[in-house]
């Protein structure tokens, strides 16, 4: 069936359906959000800004770290259960992946699927996405690959389903759902369930576990996670002309057990000033810029949230050490009994 030697379509920029603004998290949105982050207390910024080209590369190195168990555990789960997952998808399914990154995980699914109709990877990092999509296209010549450069935390306009396609399957691996606050996660799941009506969502979810294991995963001995966190400042200096001194900030990641989440911060090592677009911000010694949440879940907690978003929970696959889970969530058509 590998007939068409087509090249992957160039990554496409989509418009937000509500305000008609471009949503590729371009520098203007970054400038606005950095300024807002510095102006408010406590200071915080969205983790989506980690993923410029350098940040995406650093994240890929994180995925290979001995301490960072989620990627390899999820890949093993997908490989072990690909046949069962493909059967749930049905023939000619179309996969929409949110935050697609290196496009490694979807290969496990594509290998097991019967004539996948199309693959739509959505990612905020345009350059990275185009390269990864081209590489995937070379390995799956008969597959229609349509990369979409977009911020999936905003409302998206997805291309209409193909006329002869089967079900539309959302794929959100990596426990990136954990980056959202619980309210944002519920909102994202609700929006996604609506856009997948009649299809399903395959969701990777990191599980609550020994805090020491969690701590190590975000405080690796090679300092790659620290470099990934600090890259936010490096990116701001390059794209916005700020004068952050990354040496004067410390990577700080800890498990907040009552709230079941890793929190990442950049902690100022001393009192310092940072200039952005003619404005000067004072940062005190010990003050933090919060950069990421990574929530951890129980299976029951995840199911409860999924039901509230209108999904019908199906099978869950978990590794033997109970580190990570992959969930099948059915998205009933609007009006159907959930
Ligand atoms: C891919 C966003 C889920 O939260 O574990 C890795 C990102 N941050 N190390 C995560 C991340 C620090 C990762 N997510």
Short mmCIF file of C-alpha atoms and ligand atoms in Angstrom, two decimals:
data_model
loop_
_atom_site.label_atom_id
_atom_site.label_comp_id
_atom_site.label_asym_id
_atom_site.label_seq_id
_atom_site.Cartn_x
_atom_site.Cartn_y
_atom_site.Cartn_z
CA UNK A 1 0.00 0.00 0.00
CA UNK A 2 3.05 2.27 0.02
CA UNK A 3 2.27 3.91 -3.27
CA UNK A 4 2.46 7.64 -3.06
CA UNK A 5 5.96 8.99 -2.61
CA UNK A 6 4.63 12.38 -1.58
CA UNK A 7 6.48 14.81 0.60
CA UNK A 8 4.86 15.89 3.86
CA UNK A 9 2.82 19.01 3.30
CA UNK A 10 4.57 22.06 4.74
CA UNK A 11 3.52 22.82 8.28
CA UNK A 12 0.48 24.98 8.19
CA UNK A 13 -0.39 27.83 10.50
CA UNK A 14 -3.96 27.79 11.67
CA UNK A 15 -6.05 30.66 12.84
CA UNK A 16 -7.85 30.76 16.08
CA UNK A 17 -11.50 30.41 15.23
CA UNK A 18 -12.66 32.98 17.77
CA UNK A 19 -10.44 35.98 17.39
CA UNK A 20 -8.79 35.37 14.05
CA UNK A 21 -5.37 35.99 15.55
CA UNK A 22 -2.36 33.96 14.60
CA UNK A 23 -1.66 31.32 17.20
CA UNK A 24 1.85 30.03 16.74
CA UNK A 25 2.97 31.58 20.03
CA UNK A 26 5.02 33.99 18.00
CA UNK A 27 7.40 36.42 19.59
CA UNK A 28 4.74 39.03 20.22
CA UNK A 29 2.73 36.67 22.40
CA UNK A 30 5.97 35.63 24.10
CA UNK A 31 6.92 39.28 24.72
CA UNK A 32 3.51 40.00 26.15
CA UNK A 33 3.56 36.93 28.39
CA UNK A 34 7.10 37.52 29.69
CA UNK A 35 6.20 41.12 30.53
CA UNK A 36 3.02 39.95 32.27
CA UNK A 37 4.97 37.25 34.14
CA UNK A 38 7.48 39.78 35.46
CA UNK A 39 4.80 42.25 36.46
CA UNK A 40 2.65 39.90 38.56
CA UNK A 41 3.18 38.16 41.94
CA UNK A 42 3.69 35.31 42.22
CA UNK A 43 5.51 35.33 38.90
CA UNK A 44 4.62 32.60 36.42
CA UNK A 45 4.69 31.86 32.72
CA UNK A 46 3.30 29.06 30.54
CA UNK A 47 5.59 26.05 29.95
CA UNK A 48 4.67 26.20 26.25
CA UNK A 49 7.50 28.72 25.84
CA UNK A 50 10.12 26.07 26.66
CA UNK A 51 9.79 24.64 23.19
CA UNK A 52 11.84 26.74 20.82
CA UNK A 53 14.22 24.68 18.65
CA UNK A 54 16.84 24.44 21.43
CA UNK A 55 14.22 23.68 24.08
CA UNK A 56 12.71 20.93 21.94
CA UNK A 57 16.17 19.38 21.56
CA UNK A 58 16.79 19.60 25.31
CA UNK A 59 13.42 17.97 25.96
CA UNK A 60 14.39 15.10 23.68
CA UNK A 61 17.53 14.59 25.76
CA UNK A 62 15.38 14.58 28.91
CA UNK A 63 13.38 11.73 27.40
CA UNK A 64 16.58 9.63 27.20
CA UNK A 65 17.69 10.28 30.79
CA UNK A 66 17.88 7.31 33.15
CA UNK A 67 15.86 9.20 35.79
CA UNK A 68 13.11 10.29 33.38
CA UNK A 69 10.93 7.16 33.25
CA UNK A 70 7.75 8.53 31.51
CA UNK A 71 8.89 8.41 27.87
CA UNK A 72 10.35 4.92 27.81
CA UNK A 73 7.55 3.51 29.96
CA UNK A 74 4.87 4.97 27.71
CA UNK A 75 6.65 3.81 24.54
CA UNK A 76 6.81 0.28 25.95
CA UNK A 77 3.10 0.40 26.85
CA UNK A 78 2.18 1.60 23.35
CA UNK A 79 4.32 -1.09 21.72
CA UNK A 80 2.93 -3.84 23.96
CA UNK A 81 -0.71 -2.90 23.38
CA UNK A 82 -0.63 -1.42 19.86
CA UNK A 83 -2.68 -4.28 18.43
CA UNK A 84 -5.47 -3.85 20.94
CA UNK A 85 -5.38 -0.06 20.54
CA UNK A 86 -5.50 -0.32 16.74
CA UNK A 87 -8.51 -2.63 17.01
CA UNK A 88 -10.30 -0.05 19.18
CA UNK A 89 -9.57 2.65 16.60
CA UNK A 90 -11.09 0.64 13.78
CA UNK A 91 -10.22 0.85 10.07
CA UNK A 92 -9.08 4.05 8.30
CA UNK A 93 -8.86 6.01 11.54
CA UNK A 94 -7.39 9.48 11.52
CA UNK A 95 -5.00 10.46 14.31
CA UNK A 96 -4.79 14.01 15.66
CA UNK A 97 -1.81 14.38 17.98
CA UNK A 98 -1.59 17.30 20.43
CA UNK A 99 1.93 18.57 21.14
CA UNK A 100 3.44 16.09 18.74
CA UNK A 101 7.17 16.81 19.31
CA UNK A 102 9.46 14.24 17.72
CA UNK A 103 6.61 12.03 16.39
CA UNK A 104 8.23 8.94 17.85
CA UNK A 105 5.30 7.57 19.79
CA UNK A 106 2.77 7.60 16.97
CA UNK A 107 4.95 5.18 15.01
CA UNK A 108 4.02 2.45 17.49
CA UNK A 109 0.36 3.07 16.63
CA UNK A 110 0.78 3.49 12.87
CA UNK A 111 2.68 0.21 12.67
CA UNK A 112 -0.32 -1.64 14.09
CA UNK A 113 -3.13 0.26 12.33
CA UNK A 114 -5.11 -0.89 9.32
CA UNK A 115 -4.77 1.75 6.59
CA UNK A 116 -4.59 4.88 8.75
CA UNK A 117 -6.44 7.60 6.81
CA UNK A 118 -4.39 10.60 7.87
CA UNK A 119 -2.11 11.85 10.61
CA UNK A 120 -2.39 15.44 11.87
CA UNK A 121 0.43 16.30 14.28
CA UNK A 122 -0.14 19.62 16.05
CA UNK A 123 2.83 21.37 17.64
CA UNK A 124 3.80 24.85 18.69
CA UNK A 125 7.41 24.46 17.53
CA UNK A 126 7.11 24.94 13.76
CA UNK A 127 10.62 24.19 12.58
CA UNK A 128 10.90 21.10 14.75
CA UNK A 129 7.50 19.86 13.56
CA UNK A 130 8.31 20.25 9.84
CA UNK A 131 11.54 18.25 10.21
CA UNK A 132 9.88 15.52 12.26
CA UNK A 133 6.91 15.32 9.83
CA UNK A 134 9.22 15.04 6.83
CA UNK A 135 11.14 12.22 8.53
CA UNK A 136 7.91 10.41 9.38
CA UNK A 137 6.63 10.82 5.82
CA UNK A 138 9.76 9.16 4.46
CA UNK A 139 9.03 6.09 6.58
CA UNK A 140 5.27 5.95 5.90
CA UNK A 141 5.00 6.85 2.23
CA UNK A 142 1.33 5.89 1.80
CA UNK A 143 0.17 7.93 4.79
CA UNK A 144 -1.16 11.44 4.47
CA UNK A 145 0.81 13.51 7.00
CA UNK A 146 -0.50 17.00 7.63
CA UNK A 147 1.46 18.94 10.25
CA UNK A 148 -0.32 21.85 11.91
CA UNK A 149 1.67 24.57 13.70
CA UNK A 150 -0.62 25.75 16.45
CA UNK A 151 -1.10 26.27 20.14
CA UNK A 152 -3.55 23.53 21.03
CA UNK A 153 -4.31 25.19 24.37
CA UNK A 154 -6.30 27.67 22.28
CA UNK A 155 -9.40 26.84 20.31
CA UNK A 156 -8.35 25.13 17.08
CA UNK A 157 -9.90 24.83 13.68
CA UNK A 158 -9.04 21.33 12.50
CA UNK A 159 -9.35 20.32 8.85
CA UNK A 160 -12.64 18.57 8.07
CA UNK A 161 -12.54 14.76 8.24
CA UNK A 162 -11.66 13.05 4.97
CA UNK A 163 -14.68 11.68 3.11
CA UNK A 164 -13.77 8.02 3.54
CA UNK A 165 -12.04 8.27 6.90
CA UNK A 166 -12.98 6.15 9.89
CA UNK A 167 -13.01 7.53 13.43
CA UNK A 168 -11.01 10.56 14.50
CA UNK A 169 -8.68 9.58 17.33
CA UNK A 170 -7.04 12.19 19.53
CA UNK A 171 -3.59 11.26 20.80
CA UNK A 172 -2.17 13.19 23.75
CA UNK A 173 0.83 11.29 25.10
CA UNK A 174 3.60 12.18 27.54
CA UNK A 175 1.32 13.25 30.39
CA UNK A 176 1.40 16.74 28.97
CA UNK A 177 -2.15 16.96 30.35
CA UNK A 178 -0.33 17.36 33.68
CA UNK A 179 1.01 20.76 32.62
CA UNK A 180 -2.47 22.22 32.92
CA UNK A 181 -4.09 23.25 36.18
CA UNK A 182 -7.01 20.94 37.03
CA UNK A 183 -9.46 23.56 35.72
CA UNK A 184 -7.52 23.97 32.46
CA UNK A 185 -7.25 20.19 32.07
CA UNK A 186 -11.00 19.83 32.40
CA UNK A 187 -11.52 22.62 29.88
CA UNK A 188 -9.05 21.07 27.43
CA UNK A 189 -10.67 17.63 27.77
CA UNK A 190 -14.15 19.08 27.25
CA UNK A 191 -13.07 20.97 24.13
CA UNK A 192 -11.24 17.90 22.81
CA UNK A 193 -14.18 15.59 23.47
CA UNK A 194 -16.41 17.92 21.43
CA UNK A 195 -13.97 17.98 18.51
CA UNK A 196 -13.67 14.16 18.57
CA UNK A 197 -17.41 13.37 18.71
CA UNK A 198 -17.86 9.73 17.69
CA UNK A 199 -14.13 9.10 18.07
CA UNK A 200 -11.88 8.64 21.07
CA UNK A 201 -8.88 10.02 22.93
CA UNK A 202 -5.74 8.02 23.68
CA UNK A 203 -4.22 9.79 26.67
CA UNK A 204 -0.86 9.23 28.40
CA UNK A 205 -0.98 10.01 32.11
CA UNK A 206 1.80 9.95 34.70
CA UNK A 207 0.83 8.29 37.99
CA UNK A 208 1.34 9.37 41.61
CA UNK A 209 4.23 7.45 43.12
CA UNK A 210 7.16 7.61 45.56
CA UNK A 211 8.12 11.30 45.77
CA UNK A 212 11.81 10.35 45.56
CA UNK A 213 11.25 8.82 42.11
CA UNK A 214 9.37 11.93 41.00
CA UNK A 215 12.01 14.24 42.42
CA UNK A 216 14.82 12.45 40.60
CA UNK A 217 12.95 12.62 37.28
CA UNK A 218 12.95 16.43 37.42
CA UNK A 219 16.40 16.83 39.04
CA UNK A 220 18.59 14.68 36.81
CA UNK A 221 22.26 14.27 37.63
CA UNK A 222 23.42 15.62 34.24
CA UNK A 223 21.55 18.89 34.67
CA UNK A 224 19.61 18.58 31.41
CA UNK A 225 16.30 19.45 33.09
CA UNK A 226 17.98 22.49 34.65
CA UNK A 227 19.23 23.58 31.20
CA UNK A 228 15.72 23.03 29.79
CA UNK A 229 14.19 25.22 32.51
CA UNK A 230 16.85 27.95 32.15
CA UNK A 231 16.45 27.90 28.36
CA UNK A 232 13.35 30.00 28.87
CA UNK A 233 15.62 32.90 29.86
CA UNK A 234 18.08 32.18 27.04
CA UNK A 235 15.17 32.25 24.60
CA UNK A 236 13.88 35.54 26.02
CA UNK A 237 17.33 37.10 25.66
CA UNK A 238 17.58 36.02 22.05
CA UNK A 239 14.03 36.74 20.91
CA UNK A 240 13.08 39.69 23.11
CA UNK A 241 16.43 41.32 23.86
CA UNK A 242 16.06 40.88 27.61
CA UNK A 243 19.28 40.77 29.64
CA UNK A 244 18.64 37.82 31.94
CA UNK A 245 21.84 36.29 33.31
CA UNK A 246 20.94 32.56 33.41
CA UNK A 247 23.84 32.01 35.84
CA UNK A 248 22.00 34.15 38.36
CA UNK A 249 18.98 31.82 38.40
CA UNK A 250 18.72 28.35 39.92
CA UNK A 251 16.64 25.48 38.59
CA UNK A 252 14.24 24.37 41.34
CA UNK A 253 11.86 21.42 40.91
CA UNK A 254 10.02 19.79 43.82
CA UNK A 255 7.06 17.53 44.42
CA UNK A 256 4.12 19.30 46.04
CA UNK A 257 2.54 16.18 47.55
CA UNK A 258 -0.78 17.68 48.74
CA UNK A 259 -1.43 18.97 45.23
CA UNK A 260 0.14 15.93 43.52
CA UNK A 261 2.36 17.90 41.21
CA UNK A 262 5.95 18.66 40.38
CA UNK A 263 6.49 22.41 40.33
CA UNK A 264 9.38 23.90 38.39
CA UNK A 265 10.67 27.36 39.21
CA UNK A 266 13.59 29.61 38.35
CA UNK A 267 14.89 31.09 41.59
CA UNK A 268 16.82 34.34 41.59
CA UNK A 269 20.21 33.85 43.26
CA UNK A 270 20.47 37.52 44.14
CA UNK A 271 18.73 40.83 43.88
CA UNK A 272 18.79 41.84 40.22
CA UNK A 273 17.16 43.97 37.57
CA UNK A 274 15.90 42.86 34.18
CA UNK A 275 14.99 45.21 31.34
CA UNK A 276 12.30 44.39 28.80
CA UNK A 277 11.10 46.87 26.17
CA UNK A 278 12.19 49.90 28.16
CA UNK A 279 10.68 48.65 31.41
CA UNK A 280 12.88 47.59 34.33
CA UNK A 281 11.75 44.84 36.69
CA UNK A 282 13.24 44.27 40.14
CA UNK A 283 13.74 40.68 41.12
CA UNK A 284 14.59 40.05 44.75
CA UNK A 285 16.97 37.40 46.02
CA UNK A 286 15.03 34.14 46.39
CA UNK A 287 12.10 35.31 44.29
CA UNK A 288 10.84 32.73 41.83
CA UNK A 289 9.45 32.60 38.34
CA UNK A 290 7.15 29.58 38.15
CA UNK A 291 7.62 27.83 34.80
CA UNK A 292 5.77 24.49 34.92
CA UNK A 293 3.36 22.21 36.73
CA UNK A 294 3.49 18.51 36.04
CA UNK A 295 0.48 16.98 37.76
CA UNK A 296 0.42 13.30 38.66
CA UNK A 297 -2.81 11.31 38.73
CA UNK A 298 -4.51 8.24 40.10
CA UNK A 299 -6.53 6.15 37.65
CA UNK A 300 -9.73 6.95 39.54
CA UNK A 301 -8.95 10.67 39.62
CA UNK A 302 -8.28 10.72 35.89
CA UNK A 303 -11.49 8.82 35.15
CA UNK A 304 -13.51 11.23 37.24
CA UNK A 305 -12.13 14.21 35.34
CA UNK A 306 -12.67 12.44 31.99
CA UNK A 307 -16.31 11.71 32.86
CA UNK A 308 -16.86 15.32 33.83
CA UNK A 309 -15.55 16.28 30.38
CA UNK A 310 -18.11 13.95 28.79
CA UNK A 311 -15.83 11.00 27.97
CA UNK A 312 -16.69 7.36 28.61
CA UNK A 313 -13.53 5.74 30.09
CA UNK A 314 -12.45 2.50 28.40
CA UNK A 315 -9.37 0.29 28.89
CA UNK A 316 -6.31 1.51 30.84
CA UNK A 317 -2.84 0.10 30.26
CA UNK A 318 -0.30 0.33 33.12
CA UNK A 319 3.26 -0.98 33.39
CA UNK A 320 4.20 -3.52 36.03
CA UNK A 321 5.85 -0.92 38.28
CA UNK A 322 2.74 1.27 38.02
CA UNK A 323 4.79 4.25 36.85
CA UNK A 324 2.65 5.38 33.92
CA UNK A 325 -0.78 4.83 32.37
CA UNK A 326 -2.32 5.02 28.91
CA UNK A 327 -6.07 5.60 28.78
CA UNK A 328 -8.67 4.91 26.12
CA UNK A 329 -11.49 7.46 26.46
CA UNK A 330 -14.54 7.22 24.21
CA UNK A 331 -15.97 10.52 22.96
CA UNK A 332 -19.71 10.06 22.46
CA UNK A 333 -21.35 12.16 19.78
CA UNK A 334 -23.01 15.30 21.15
CA UNK A 335 -26.44 14.29 22.41
CA UNK A 336 -25.51 10.62 22.90
CA UNK A 337 -25.64 9.12 26.36
CA UNK A 338 -22.19 9.64 27.97
C1 LIG B 1 6.21 16.56 28.37
C2 LIG B 1 5.32 18.33 29.56
C3 LIG B 1 4.85 16.17 30.27
O1 LIG B 1 6.01 17.56 32.59
O2 LIG B 1 7.20 15.76 32.57
C4 LIG B 1 10.12 17.19 31.55
C5 LIG B 1 8.02 18.19 30.45
N1 LIG B 1 9.49 19.12 32.23
N2 LIG B 1 10.96 17.58 32.51
C6 LIG B 1 6.75 16.77 32.02
C7 LIG B 1 9.18 18.16 31.39
C8 LIG B 1 10.59 18.75 32.91
C9 LIG B 1 7.13 16.99 30.56
N3 LIG B 1 5.89 17.03 29.71
#
